[in-house]
Coordinates of C-alpha atoms in Angstrom, one line a residue:
M1117 CA 0.0 0.0 0.0
I1118 CA 2.9 2.3 0.9
R1119 CA 4.7 1.4 -2.4
L1120 CA 1.5 2.1 -4.4
S1121 CA 1.0 5.4 -2.7
G1122 CA 4.7 6.3 -3.5
R1123 CA 4.2 5.4 -7.2
L1124 CA 1.0 7.4 -7.4
R1125 CA 2.7 10.4 -5.8
S1126 CA 5.6 10.1 -8.2
A1127 CA 3.3 9.8 -11.2
V1128 CA 1.4 13.0 -10.2
I1129 CA 4.6 15.0 -9.6
I1130 CA 6.2 13.9 -12.9
G1131 CA 3.0 14.4 -14.8
G1132 CA 2.7 17.9 -13.3
Q1133 CA 6.2 18.7 -14.4
G1134 CA 5.4 17.5 -17.9
I1135 CA 2.3 19.8 -18.1
R1136 CA 4.5 22.8 -17.0
A1137 CA 7.1 21.9 -19.6
R1138 CA 4.6 21.7 -22.4
K1139 CA 2.2 24.6 -21.7
M1140 CA 1.1 25.3 -25.2
R1141 CA 0.3 21.6 -25.9
T1142 CA -1.6 21.4 -22.6
F1143 CA -3.5 24.5 -23.5
L1144 CA -4.5 23.0 -26.9
S1145 CA -5.6 19.8 -25.2
M1146 CA -7.8 21.9 -22.7
L1147 CA -9.2 23.9 -25.6
S1148 CA -10.3 20.8 -27.5
L1149 CA -11.9 19.4 -24.3
F1150 CA -13.4 22.6 -22.9
L1151 CA -16.5 22.7 -25.0
G1152 CA -17.4 19.0 -24.1
V1153 CA -17.0 19.5 -20.4
L1154 CA -18.8 22.8 -20.5
A1155 CA -21.7 21.1 -22.3
V1156 CA -22.0 18.5 -19.6
V1157 CA -21.8 21.2 -16.9
A1158 CA -24.4 23.4 -18.7
V1159 CA -26.8 20.5 -19.2
Q1160 CA -26.6 19.4 -15.6
A1161 CA -26.8 22.9 -14.3
A1162 CA -29.8 23.7 -16.5
A1163 CA -31.6 20.5 -15.4
E1164 CA -31.0 21.2 -11.7
T1165 CA -32.1 24.8 -12.1
A1166 CA -35.2 23.8 -14.0
K1167 CA -36.0 21.2 -11.3
T1168 CA -35.5 23.8 -8.6
L1169 CA -37.7 26.4 -10.4
R1170 CA -40.4 23.8 -11.2
L1171 CA -40.4 22.5 -7.7
A1172 CA -40.8 26.0 -6.3
D1173 CA -43.7 26.6 -8.7
L1174 CA -45.3 23.3 -7.7
E1175 CA -44.9 24.1 -4.0
L1176 CA -47.0 27.2 -4.5
H1177 CA -49.9 25.1 -5.7
A1178 CA -49.5 21.7 -4.1
G1179 CA -47.3 22.4 -1.1
K1180 CA -43.9 21.3 0.0
D1181 CA -42.9 17.7 -0.2
G1182 CA -44.2 15.7 2.8
T1183 CA -47.2 18.0 3.4
R1184 CA -50.2 16.0 4.4
Q1185 CA -53.5 17.2 2.9
L1186 CA -56.8 16.4 4.4
Y1187 CA -60.0 17.4 2.7
V1188 CA -63.0 18.1 5.0
P1189 CA -66.4 18.1 3.2
P1190 CA -68.8 20.8 4.3
M1191 CA -71.2 18.6 6.1
G1192 CA -72.9 19.6 9.3
D1193 CA -70.5 21.2 11.8
A1194 CA -67.4 19.7 10.1
V1195 CA -66.0 23.1 9.1
S1196 CA -66.4 24.9 12.4
T1197 CA -65.2 21.8 14.3
T1198 CA -62.0 21.8 12.2
F1199 CA -61.3 25.4 12.7
D1200 CA -61.8 25.1 16.5
T1201 CA -59.6 22.0 16.7
I1202 CA -56.6 23.4 14.8
A1203 CA -56.7 26.9 16.2
G1204 CA -53.3 27.8 17.8
R1205 CA -51.7 24.4 17.0
P1206 CA -48.3 24.4 15.3
G1207 CA -47.6 22.6 12.0
V1208 CA -51.2 22.9 10.7
A1209 CA -53.2 25.3 8.6
A1210 CA -56.5 25.3 6.8
M1211 CA -57.9 27.0 3.7
M1212 CA -61.4 27.3 2.3
S1213 CA -62.3 28.9 -1.0
Y1214 CA -65.2 31.3 -1.6
Q1215 CA -66.2 33.5 -4.5
A1216 CA -66.3 37.2 -3.8
I1217 CA -67.0 40.3 -5.8
I1218 CA -65.4 43.6 -4.8
G1219 CA -66.9 46.8 -6.3
E1220 CA -70.3 48.2 -7.4
P1221 CA -73.3 46.2 -6.3
K1222 CA -75.8 44.5 -8.6
V1223 CA -73.4 44.5 -11.6
T1224 CA -71.6 41.8 -13.6
P1225 CA -67.9 42.0 -12.7
I1226 CA -65.2 42.9 -15.2
N1227 CA -64.0 39.3 -15.0
P1228 CA -67.0 37.0 -14.4
G1229 CA -66.1 33.8 -12.6
A1230 CA -62.7 35.3 -11.4
A1231 CA -61.3 35.0 -14.9
P1232 CA -57.8 36.2 -15.6
F1233 CA -57.8 39.8 -16.9
N1234 CA -56.0 38.9 -20.1
N1235 CA -59.0 36.8 -21.0
E1236 CA -61.0 39.7 -22.5
A1237 CA -63.8 37.6 -23.8
A1238 CA -64.0 35.8 -20.4
Y1239 CA -64.8 32.6 -22.3
G1240 CA -66.2 29.8 -20.2
Y1241 CA -66.7 32.0 -17.1
G1242 CA -69.8 33.4 -15.5
P1243 CA -73.5 33.0 -16.4
M1244 CA -74.4 33.9 -20.0
P1245 CA -77.9 34.1 -21.5
G1246 CA -79.0 30.7 -22.8
S1247 CA -76.6 28.8 -20.6
F1248 CA -77.1 27.0 -17.3
Q1249 CA -76.0 27.9 -13.8
V1250 CA -75.6 25.4 -11.0
Q1251 CA -77.3 26.4 -7.8
C1252 CA -77.0 24.6 -4.5
D1253 CA -79.3 24.8 -1.6
S1254 CA -78.4 24.7 2.1
S1255 CA -78.6 20.9 2.2
G1256 CA -75.9 20.6 -0.5
L1257 CA -78.3 19.5 -3.3
C1258 CA -77.3 21.2 -6.6
R1259 CA -79.2 21.5 -9.8
P1260 CA -78.8 23.3 -13.1
V1261 CA -80.9 26.4 -13.6
P1262 CA -81.3 28.1 -17.0
V1263 CA -80.0 31.6 -17.3
D1264 CA -82.3 34.2 -18.9
A1265 CA -81.0 37.5 -20.4
G1266 CA -82.9 39.4 -17.7
D1267 CA -81.1 37.5 -15.0
V1268 CA -77.6 38.8 -16.1
P1269 CA -76.9 42.3 -14.6
P1270 CA -75.1 44.8 -16.7
K1271 CA -71.3 45.0 -16.5
G1272 CA -69.9 47.5 -14.0
Q1273 CA -66.9 48.5 -12.0
A1274 CA -66.4 45.3 -10.0
I1275 CA -63.8 42.6 -9.8
E1276 CA -64.5 38.9 -8.9
V1277 CA -61.8 37.0 -7.0
V1278 CA -61.3 33.6 -5.5
L1279 CA -61.4 34.4 -1.8
N1280 CA -59.3 31.9 0.3
A1281 CA -60.1 32.1 3.9
V1282 CA -57.1 30.8 5.9
S1283 CA -56.5 29.7 9.5
G1284 CA -52.8 29.4 10.4
D1285 CA -49.8 30.3 8.3
V1286 CA -50.3 28.5 5.0
R1287 CA -46.9 29.8 3.9
Q1288 CA -45.1 27.1 5.9
F1289 CA -46.6 24.7 3.3
R1290 CA -47.0 26.9 0.3
P1291 CA -44.1 29.4 0.3
F1292 CA -45.8 32.4 -1.4
R1293 CA -43.3 35.0 -2.6
P1294 CA -43.9 38.4 -1.0
V1295 CA -44.2 41.3 -3.5
S1296 CA -45.3 44.2 -1.4
G1297 CA -47.0 44.9 2.0
S1298 CA -47.3 42.2 4.6
W1299 CA -49.0 38.9 5.1
L1300 CA -52.0 38.2 7.4
D1301 CA -51.1 38.6 11.0
E1302 CA -53.2 36.3 13.2
S1303 CA -51.8 37.4 16.5
G1304 CA -54.5 40.1 17.0
P1305 CA -58.3 39.9 17.3
P1306 CA -60.4 39.5 14.2
S1307 CA -61.5 42.6 12.4
Y1308 CA -64.9 43.7 11.0
S1309 CA -63.0 45.2 8.0
P1310 CA -61.5 42.0 6.4
R1311 CA -57.8 42.3 5.6
L1312 CA -56.9 41.0 2.2
V1313 CA -53.7 39.9 0.7
L1314 CA -53.9 39.8 -3.1
N1315 CA -52.0 37.7 -5.6
K1316 CA -50.3 39.3 -8.5
E1317 CA -53.2 38.8 -10.9
A1318 CA -55.7 40.4 -8.5
A1319 CA -53.3 43.2 -7.8
R1320 CA -53.1 43.8 -11.6
G1321 CA -56.9 44.1 -11.8
F1322 CA -57.1 46.6 -8.9
S1323 CA -54.3 48.7 -10.4
E1324 CA -56.0 48.8 -13.9
H1325 CA -59.6 49.4 -12.6
V1326 CA -60.9 51.7 -9.9
V1327 CA -63.6 49.9 -8.0
P1328 CA -65.5 50.8 -4.7
A1329 CA -64.3 49.1 -1.6
E1330 CA -67.4 46.9 -1.0
M1331 CA -67.2 43.1 -0.9
R1332 CA -70.2 40.8 -1.4
M1333 CA -70.4 37.0 -1.0
D1334 CA -73.3 34.6 -1.3
G1335 CA -74.8 34.0 2.2
A1336 CA -73.1 37.0 3.9
T1337 CA -75.2 38.9 6.4
A1338 CA -73.9 42.3 4.9
N1339 CA -71.3 43.6 2.5
P1340 CA -68.1 44.4 4.4
T1341 CA -65.5 47.0 3.5
P1342 CA -62.2 45.2 2.8
R1343 CA -58.6 46.5 3.3
I1344 CA -55.8 45.4 1.1
I1345 CA -52.6 45.0 3.1
G1346 CA -50.2 43.1 0.8
V1347 CA -49.5 41.3 -2.5
V1348 CA -47.9 37.9 -2.9
D1349 CA -46.9 35.7 -5.9
D1350 CA -48.8 32.4 -5.4
G1351 CA -48.4 31.2 -9.0
N1352 CA -52.1 31.3 -9.6
P1353 CA -53.3 32.8 -12.9
Q1354 CA -56.8 33.6 -11.4
P1355 CA -57.3 36.7 -9.3
T1356 CA -57.1 35.4 -5.8
A1357 CA -57.3 37.1 -2.3
Y1358 CA -56.4 35.7 1.1
V1359 CA -58.3 36.6 4.3
R1360 CA -58.3 35.5 7.9
M1361 CA -61.0 33.0 8.5
D1362 CA -62.1 34.7 11.7
D1363 CA -62.4 38.0 9.9
L1364 CA -64.7 36.4 7.4
R1365 CA -66.8 34.5 9.9
N1366 CA -67.9 37.9 11.3
W1367 CA -69.9 38.3 8.2
L1368 CA -71.0 34.7 7.4
P1369 CA -73.6 32.8 9.3
S1370 CA -72.5 29.5 10.8
S1371 CA -74.5 27.6 8.2
A1372 CA -72.4 29.1 5.4
G1373 CA -70.0 26.2 5.1
S1374 CA -69.2 26.1 1.4
S1375 CA -68.6 28.3 -1.5
Q1376 CA -71.0 28.7 -4.4
Y1377 CA -69.2 25.8 -6.2
G1378 CA -69.7 23.5 -3.3
G1379 CA -66.1 23.5 -2.1
G1380 CA -64.9 22.2 1.3
L1381 CA -62.0 22.8 3.6
L1382 CA -58.4 21.8 2.9
V1383 CA -56.3 21.1 5.9
L1384 CA -52.5 21.2 5.5
L1385 CA -50.4 19.3 8.1
S1386 CA -46.7 18.8 8.6
P1387 CA -45.4 15.3 9.2
S1388 CA -44.7 16.3 12.8
A1389 CA -48.4 17.2 13.5
G1390 CA -49.5 13.6 13.8
E1391 CA -51.2 14.1 17.1
T1392 CA -53.2 17.0 15.8
E1393 CA -54.2 15.0 12.7
R1394 CA -55.4 12.0 14.9
L1395 CA -57.4 14.4 17.1
L1396 CA -59.0 16.1 14.2
V1397 CA -60.0 12.9 12.5
H1398 CA -61.4 11.6 15.8
K1399 CA -63.5 14.8 16.4
L1400 CA -64.8 14.8 12.8
T1401 CA -65.9 11.1 12.9
S1402 CA -67.5 11.7 16.3
A1403 CA -69.4 14.6 14.7
G1404 CA -70.9 12.2 12.1
L1405 CA -68.5 12.4 9.2
P1406 CA -67.9 8.9 7.6
G1407 CA -64.3 7.8 7.9
E1408 CA -63.9 7.0 4.2
A1409 CA -64.6 10.7 3.5
L1410 CA -61.5 11.7 5.3
Q1411 CA -58.6 10.8 3.1
V1412 CA -55.1 12.1 3.6
Q1413 CA -52.8 12.7 0.6
V1414 CA -49.1 13.3 0.9
V1415 CA -47.5 15.7 -1.4
D1416 CA -44.6 14.2 -3.4
A1417 CA -43.8 16.9 -6.0
R1418 CA -40.1 16.1 -6.4
K1419 CA -40.9 12.6 -7.7
T1420 CA -43.3 14.1 -10.3
I1421 CA -40.7 16.6 -11.5
E1422 CA -37.9 14.1 -11.7
S1423 CA -39.9 11.8 -13.9
E1424 CA -40.8 14.8 -16.2
L1425 CA -37.2 16.0 -16.6
S1426 CA -35.2 12.8 -16.6
I1427 CA -35.9 12.0 -20.3
V1428 CA -35.0 15.5 -21.5
R1429 CA -31.9 15.5 -19.3
W1430 CA -30.6 12.2 -20.7
I1431 CA -31.2 13.3 -24.2
F1432 CA -29.1 16.5 -23.8
L1433 CA -26.5 14.6 -21.8
G1434 CA -26.1 12.3 -24.7
M1435 CA -25.6 15.2 -27.0
A1436 CA -23.1 16.7 -24.6
G1437 CA -21.3 13.3 -24.5
L1438 CA -20.8 13.5 -28.2
V1439 CA -19.2 16.9 -27.9
L1440 CA -17.1 15.5 -25.1
L1441 CA -15.9 12.7 -27.4
I1442 CA -14.4 15.3 -29.7
G1443 CA -12.3 16.6 -26.8
V1444 CA -11.3 13.0 -25.9
A1445 CA -10.0 12.6 -29.5
G1446 CA -8.0 15.8 -29.1
I1447 CA -6.4 14.6 -25.9
L1448 CA -5.7 11.2 -27.6
N1449 CA -3.9 12.9 -30.5
V1450 CA -1.9 15.2 -28.3
G1451 CA -1.0 12.3 -26.0
L1452 CA 0.2 10.0 -28.8
A1453 CA 2.3 12.8 -30.2
T1454 CA 3.8 13.5 -26.8
V1455 CA 4.7 9.9 -26.2
G1456 CA 6.3 9.7 -29.6
E1457 CA 8.5 12.6 -28.7
R1458 CA 9.4 11.2 -25.3
V1459 CA 10.3 7.6 -26.4
E1460 CA 14.0 8.0 -25.4
E1461 CA 13.0 9.5 -22.0
F1462 CA 10.7 6.6 -21.2
A1463 CA 13.2 4.0 -22.4
L1464 CA 15.9 5.6 -20.2
R1465 CA 13.5 5.5 -17.2
R1466 CA 12.9 1.8 -18.0
A1467 CA 16.7 1.2 -18.1
V1468 CA 17.1 2.6 -14.6
G1469 CA 14.4 0.4 -13.2
T1470 CA 11.2 2.4 -13.5
P1471 CA 8.2 0.0 -13.6
R1472 CA 6.0 -0.1 -16.6
S1473 CA 3.0 0.8 -14.4
L1474 CA 4.7 4.0 -13.3
L1475 CA 5.4 5.0 -16.9
A1476 CA 1.7 4.5 -17.7
G1477 CA 0.8 6.4 -14.6
I1478 CA 2.9 9.4 -15.6
V1479 CA 1.0 9.7 -18.9
L1480 CA -2.3 9.2 -17.3
A1481 CA -1.5 11.7 -14.6
E1482 CA -0.9 14.3 -17.3
T1483 CA -4.2 13.7 -19.1
L1484 CA -6.2 13.5 -15.8
L1485 CA -4.7 16.7 -14.6
T1486 CA -5.5 18.3 -17.9
G1487 CA -9.1 17.1 -17.6
L1488 CA -9.3 18.5 -14.0
L1489 CA -8.0 21.9 -15.1
T1490 CA -10.5 22.0 -18.0
A1491 CA -13.3 21.0 -15.6
A1492 CA -12.3 23.8 -13.2
A1493 CA -12.3 26.3 -16.1
A1494 CA -15.7 25.1 -17.3
I1495 CA -17.3 25.2 -13.8
G1496 CA -15.9 28.7 -13.2
L1497 CA -17.3 30.0 -16.4
S1498 CA -20.7 28.4 -15.6
V1499 CA -20.8 30.0 -12.2
V1500 CA -20.1 33.4 -13.6
A1501 CA -22.7 32.9 -16.4
L1502 CA -25.4 31.9 -13.8
D1503 CA -24.6 34.9 -11.6
V1504 CA -24.9 37.3 -14.6
A1505 CA -28.1 35.6 -15.8
S1506 CA -29.6 35.9 -12.3
A1507 CA -28.8 39.6 -12.1
M1508 CA -30.2 40.3 -15.6
F1509 CA -33.5 38.4 -15.3
A1510 CA -34.2 38.6 -11.6
Y1511 CA -36.7 41.4 -12.2
R1512 CA -38.8 39.2 -14.4
F1513 CA -38.2 35.9 -12.5
P1514 CA -38.0 36.7 -8.8
E1515 CA -37.2 33.1 -8.0
L1516 CA -33.8 33.6 -9.7
R1517 CA -32.6 36.0 -7.0
D1518 CA -31.5 33.4 -4.5
M1519 CA -30.4 30.9 -7.2
T1520 CA -27.0 29.4 -6.6
F1521 CA -24.8 27.2 -8.8
P1522 CA -26.0 23.6 -8.3
W1523 CA -23.3 21.4 -6.8
Q1524 CA -24.5 18.5 -8.9
A1525 CA -23.3 20.4 -12.0
G1526 CA -19.8 20.8 -10.5
V1527 CA -19.6 17.1 -9.7
A1528 CA -20.7 16.3 -13.2
G1529 CA -18.0 18.6 -14.6
V1530 CA -15.3 17.0 -12.5
I1531 CA -16.4 13.5 -13.5
A1532 CA -16.6 14.5 -17.2
G1533 CA -13.0 15.9 -17.0
L1534 CA -11.6 12.8 -15.3
V1535 CA -13.4 10.4 -17.7
A1536 CA -12.2 12.4 -20.7
G1537 CA -8.6 12.4 -19.3
L1538 CA -8.8 8.6 -18.6
L1539 CA -10.2 7.8 -22.1
G1540 CA -7.9 10.1 -23.9
G1541 CA -4.8 9.0 -22.0
A1542 CA -5.4 5.2 -21.9
I1543 CA -3.9 4.4 -25.3
P1544 CA -0.9 6.8 -24.9
A1545 CA -0.3 5.3 -21.5
A1546 CA -0.3 1.8 -22.8
R1547 CA 2.0 2.7 -25.6
A1548 CA 4.4 4.4 -23.1
A1549 CA 4.4 1.2 -20.9
R1550 CA 5.4 -1.0 -23.9
I1551 CA 8.4 1.0 -25.0
P1552 CA 11.4 -1.4 -25.0
I1553 CA 14.6 -0.6 -23.1
A1554 CA 16.7 -1.0 -26.2
T1555 CA 15.2 2.2 -27.6
V1556 CA 17.6 4.1 -25.3
M1557 CA 20.5 3.1 -27.5
R1558 CA 19.2 5.6 -30.1
A1559 CA 20.0 8.5 -27.9

């Protein structure tokens, strides 16, 4: 083991001396290999960056990996029981969706059905003459009702939003990106003027249209006056607003347990909130909910993303591998030429007792060191390029602000450099090891 370590050290030292003695030839070898290693690093960095961005986008909608989601149907006292059970408990939050219209009363909103504002025709949203509208009674029975032209009020200065009533900090599960203002503070008492946090699409609507500060919802006892306290990026193309559930319950009777689309309550739990989950399920089943209606789903967004990107990654890695082979051919040509020039040197080393394995190791050490130097240059250029791209496009893509160079790309670059050095130096190393001692007589 000690002898092997000594031979390895000698090969590295002599190989380094050979690189220093032939700087121009080493530079040409690195130049032929650089694009191949850079392609591997770029593909791996792009794949990891795309996965990070895609995961961040999915987390806004589905939640972080490991989040446990429990859907509670709006039956009986299930909704109020859920809110009372999870109040003040760590690692749990709940969200319930309503439809709300903010602006002039008795008018059709600018975006019926909370349609995005770039959908000028609002196709597929809101009641239209000749179509059917689903109406649900207090017992949950829903039926289609034809829409007459006289039933559709004229368009006015009002905006419809998806109103998500939340209890607990949902950002621990869905990391909304802050844009301006603040998030909902649940430390104080509820307010009779509901505090709203808008998403970017809703904020766009309120910035383009001037509407009165009056909010109306189906089943509300009166129309409250909301206050906008912040804007977040939740990745949702629909105009959406978030409000404290206890703020909203000041204006909704206890029987108003679902939105006009019959939605229920979504409970988000961390893996560490197992006791709260068991207590909640026990209380809901005791309140009359059937056990089969309480199904828990675990978010596994990373698995979905990896399956989506793996095929594309391997295709581009294959193309980068072809470019890398060109660099290997360059190292091979330079290595063979170098061995041909150093025949007398290697024969003399053999004559003084240098083992064949050490001669092969000297050649391999040169090519491997060349591959490592090339990998370092490619990784350094990729790091600088990612920093420049983040600075240039951060205003359009805020998620790029905290983007760092993925270590997986650095590892891939080092491996690519070593593999290229090994493949390109294998044949020259074998040729150097086979040089006969008699060749020294030519000198």
